[in-house]
PDB file of C-alpha atoms in Angstrom:
ATOM      1  CA  MET A   1      -2.435-125.367  81.677  1.00 72.00           C
ATOM      2  CA  MET A   2      -0.947-122.002  82.488  1.00 78.00           C
ATOM      3  CA  ARG A   3       2.332-122.963  80.820  1.00 85.00           C
ATOM      4  CA  GLU A   4       0.529-123.965  77.642  1.00 87.00           C
ATOM      5  CA  TRP A   5      -1.315-120.668  77.589  1.00 84.00           C
ATOM      6  CA  MET A   6       1.947-118.731  78.136  1.00 87.00           C
ATOM      7  CA  ALA A   7       3.621-120.737  75.378  1.00 87.00           C
ATOM      8  CA  ARG A   8       0.777-119.899  72.961  1.00 87.00           C
ATOM      9  CA  GLN A   9       0.891-116.226  73.933  1.00 88.00           C
ATOM     10  CA  THR A  10       4.665-116.091  73.498  1.00 90.00           C
ATOM     11  CA  LYS A  11       4.395-117.772  70.112  1.00 88.00           C
ATOM     12  CA  ALA A  12       1.644-115.330  69.055  1.00 88.00           C
ATOM     13  CA  ASN A  13       3.742-112.372  70.215  1.00 88.00           C
ATOM     14  CA  GLU A  14       6.747-113.625  68.228  1.00 89.00           C
ATOM     15  CA  CYS A  15       4.569-114.012  65.124  1.00 86.00           C
ATOM     16  CA  MET A  16       3.264-110.458  65.547  1.00 89.00           C
ATOM     17  CA  LYS A  17       6.800-109.106  66.003  1.00 89.00           C
ATOM     18  CA  ASN A  18       7.967-110.913  62.864  1.00 88.00           C
ATOM     19  CA  HIS A  19       4.955-109.603  60.963  1.00 87.00           C
ATOM     20  CA  VAL A  20       5.687-106.025  62.079  1.00 88.00           C
ATOM     21  CA  VAL A  21       9.354-106.371  61.090  1.00 88.00           C
ATOM     22  CA  GLU A  22       8.385-107.697  57.648  1.00 89.00           C
ATOM     23  CA  LEU A  23       5.963-104.809  57.119  1.00 88.00           C
ATOM     24  CA  GLU A  24       8.631-102.278  58.140  1.00 88.00           C
ATOM     25  CA  GLN A  25      11.063-103.837  55.670  1.00 88.00           C
ATOM     26  CA  LYS A  26       8.479-103.663  52.870  1.00 86.00           C
ATOM     27  CA  ILE A  27       7.731-100.022  53.682  1.00 85.00           C
ATOM     28  CA  ASN A  28      11.426 -99.111  53.727  1.00 85.00           C
ATOM     29  CA  GLN A  29      11.994-100.921  50.432  1.00 84.00           C
ATOM     30  CA  GLY A  30       9.035 -99.118  48.876  1.00 83.00           C
ATOM     31  CA  LEU A  31      10.325 -95.751  50.072  1.00 83.00           C
ATOM     32  CA  ARG A  32      13.781 -96.477  48.642  1.00 84.00           C
ATOM     33  CA  ASN A  33      12.214 -97.477  45.330  1.00 86.00           C
ATOM     34  CA  ARG A  34      10.107 -94.313  45.242  1.00 87.00           C
ATOM     35  CA  GLN A  35      13.119 -92.160  46.073  1.00 85.00           C
ATOM     36  CA  ALA A  36      15.141 -93.824  43.314  1.00 87.00           C
ATOM     37  CA  ILE A  37      12.300 -93.248  40.844  1.00 87.00           C
ATOM     38  CA  ILE A  38      12.021 -89.585  41.851  1.00 88.00           C
ATOM     39  CA  GLU A  39      15.782 -89.036  41.521  1.00 89.00           C
ATOM     40  CA  ASN A  40      15.779 -90.714  38.114  1.00 88.00           C
ATOM     41  CA  LEU A  41      12.878 -88.545  36.924  1.00 89.00           C
ATOM     42  CA  GLU A  42      14.626 -85.392  38.155  1.00 90.00           C
ATOM     43  CA  ARG A  43      17.788 -86.375  36.293  1.00 89.00           C
ATOM     44  CA  GLN A  44      15.820 -87.074  33.103  1.00 88.00           C
ATOM     45  CA  PHE A  45      13.938 -83.783  33.445  1.00 88.00           C
ATOM     46  CA  LYS A  46      17.178 -81.807  33.743  1.00 87.00           C
ATOM     47  CA  PHE A  47      18.651 -83.584  30.719  1.00 86.00           C
ATOM     48  CA  LEU A  48      15.537 -83.117  28.597  1.00 85.00           C
ATOM     49  CA  THR A  49      15.091 -79.432  29.446  1.00 84.00           C
ATOM     50  CA  ARG A  50      18.739 -78.782  28.589  1.00 82.00           C
ATOM     51  CA  ARG A  51      18.310 -80.699  25.326  1.00 80.00           C
ATOM     52  CA  ILE A  52      15.091 -78.824  24.465  1.00 79.00           C
ATOM     53  CA  ASN A  53      16.837 -75.493  25.085  1.00 74.00           C
ATOM     54  CA  GLU A  54      19.676 -76.543  22.785  1.00 72.00           C
ATOM     55  CA  LEU A  55      17.242 -77.590  20.062  1.00 72.00           C
ATOM     56  CA  ASN A  56      15.267 -74.363  20.393  1.00 67.00           C
ATOM     57  CA  SER A  57      18.431 -72.298  20.153  1.00 63.00           C
ATOM     58  CA  ILE A  58      19.407 -74.159  16.980  1.00 61.00           C
ATOM     59  CA  ASP A  59      16.044 -73.255  15.456  1.00 55.00           C
ATOM     60  CA  GLY A  60      16.552 -69.638  16.469  1.00 54.00           C
ATOM     61  CA  VAL A  61      13.433 -69.437  18.624  1.00 54.00           C
ATOM     62  CA  GLY A  62      14.891 -70.500  21.925  1.00 47.00           C
ATOM     63  CA  ILE A  63      16.880 -68.914  24.694  1.00 52.00           C
ATOM     64  CA  GLY A  64      19.461 -67.413  22.385  1.00 47.00           C
ATOM     65  CA  LYS A  65      22.495 -69.650  22.578  1.00 51.00           C
ATOM     66  CA  MET A  66      23.296 -68.760  18.987  1.00 50.00           C
ATOM     67  CA  LYS A  67      25.368 -65.579  19.097  1.00 54.00           C
ATOM     68  CA  LYS A  68      25.245 -64.742  15.403  1.00 58.00           C
ATOM     69  CA  ASP A  69      22.881 -61.893  14.598  1.00 65.00           C
ATOM     70  CA  ILE A  70      21.061 -62.501  11.322  1.00 68.00           C
ATOM     71  CA  LYS A  71      21.042 -59.349   9.194  1.00 72.00           C
ATOM     72  CA  LYS A  72      17.742 -58.557   7.494  1.00 74.00           C
ATOM     73  CA  ASP A  73      16.790 -56.074   4.818  1.00 73.00           C
ATOM     74  CA  ASP A  74      13.983 -53.479   5.046  1.00 74.00           C
ATOM     75  CA  MET A  75      11.276 -56.069   4.427  1.00 73.00           C
ATOM     76  CA  GLY A  76      12.554 -58.440   7.123  1.00 72.00           C
ATOM     77  CA  VAL A  77      14.034 -60.989   4.728  1.00 72.00           C
ATOM     78  CA  PRO A  78      17.429 -62.377   5.792  1.00 67.00           C
ATOM     79  CA  LYS A  79      20.304 -61.143   3.645  1.00 67.00           C
ATOM     80  CA  GLU A  80      22.148 -64.443   3.972  1.00 64.00           C
ATOM     81  CA  LEU A  81      20.916 -67.706   2.542  1.00 58.00           C
ATOM     82  CA  ASN A  82      19.817 -70.417   4.903  1.00 55.00           C
ATOM     83  CA  LYS A  83      22.336 -73.157   5.567  1.00 57.00           C
ATOM     84  CA  GLU A  84      20.066 -75.629   3.817  1.00 54.00           C
ATOM     85  CA  TRP A  85      20.037 -73.535   0.633  1.00 52.00           C
ATOM     86  CA  LYS A  86      23.782 -73.179   0.139  1.00 54.00           C
ATOM     87  CA  LEU A  87      25.028 -73.754  -3.340  1.00 51.00           C
ATOM     88  CA  ASN A  88      26.152 -77.286  -4.009  1.00 51.00           C
ATOM     89  CA  GLU A  89      29.011 -76.596  -6.401  1.00 51.00           C
ATOM     90  CA  LYS A  90      29.866 -80.246  -6.881  1.00 52.00           C
ATOM     91  CA  ALA A  91      26.413 -80.975  -8.275  1.00 50.00           C
ATOM     92  CA  VAL A  92      26.169 -77.922 -10.545  1.00 49.00           C
ATOM     93  CA  PRO A  93      29.593 -76.301 -10.996  1.00 51.00           C
ATOM     94  CA  HIS A  94      28.649 -74.295 -14.078  1.00 54.00           C
ATOM     95  CA  ASN A  95      25.371 -72.746 -12.897  1.00 52.00           C
ATOM     96  CA  LYS A  96      25.662 -70.645  -9.746  1.00 54.00           C
ATOM     97  CA  GLU A  97      21.985 -69.629  -9.805  1.00 57.00           C
ATOM     98  CA  VAL A  98      20.673 -73.119  -8.986  1.00 53.00           C
ATOM     99  CA  TYR A  99      20.256 -73.986  -5.308  1.00 53.00           C
ATOM    100  CA  HIS A 100      19.922 -77.494  -4.020  1.00 52.00           C
ATOM    101  CA  TYR A 101      18.082 -78.323  -0.840  1.00 52.00           C
ATOM    102  CA  VAL A 102      20.103 -80.488   1.481  1.00 48.00           C
TER     103      VAL A 102
END
């Protein structure tokens, strides 16, 4: 009778040990997944902030990556035409007063 009880206790202890090991493995796997997600988000954040800064600098309202200083007259109007408003000579070679929007 004592041997049967010891056998049941040993079997129960082994089941508990296996259960604890399985839980530890699940926790470790979850932590690795979370860490991978966090690292991926950090990488995406760095890429997107760099891209946003580049786009803002192209628009002229950003961090100033464009080095060209736009000259303006007394009223604050740029002296140069915008890049979009440049004369398309192929479309209208005879009339230099007509601007085409690109």
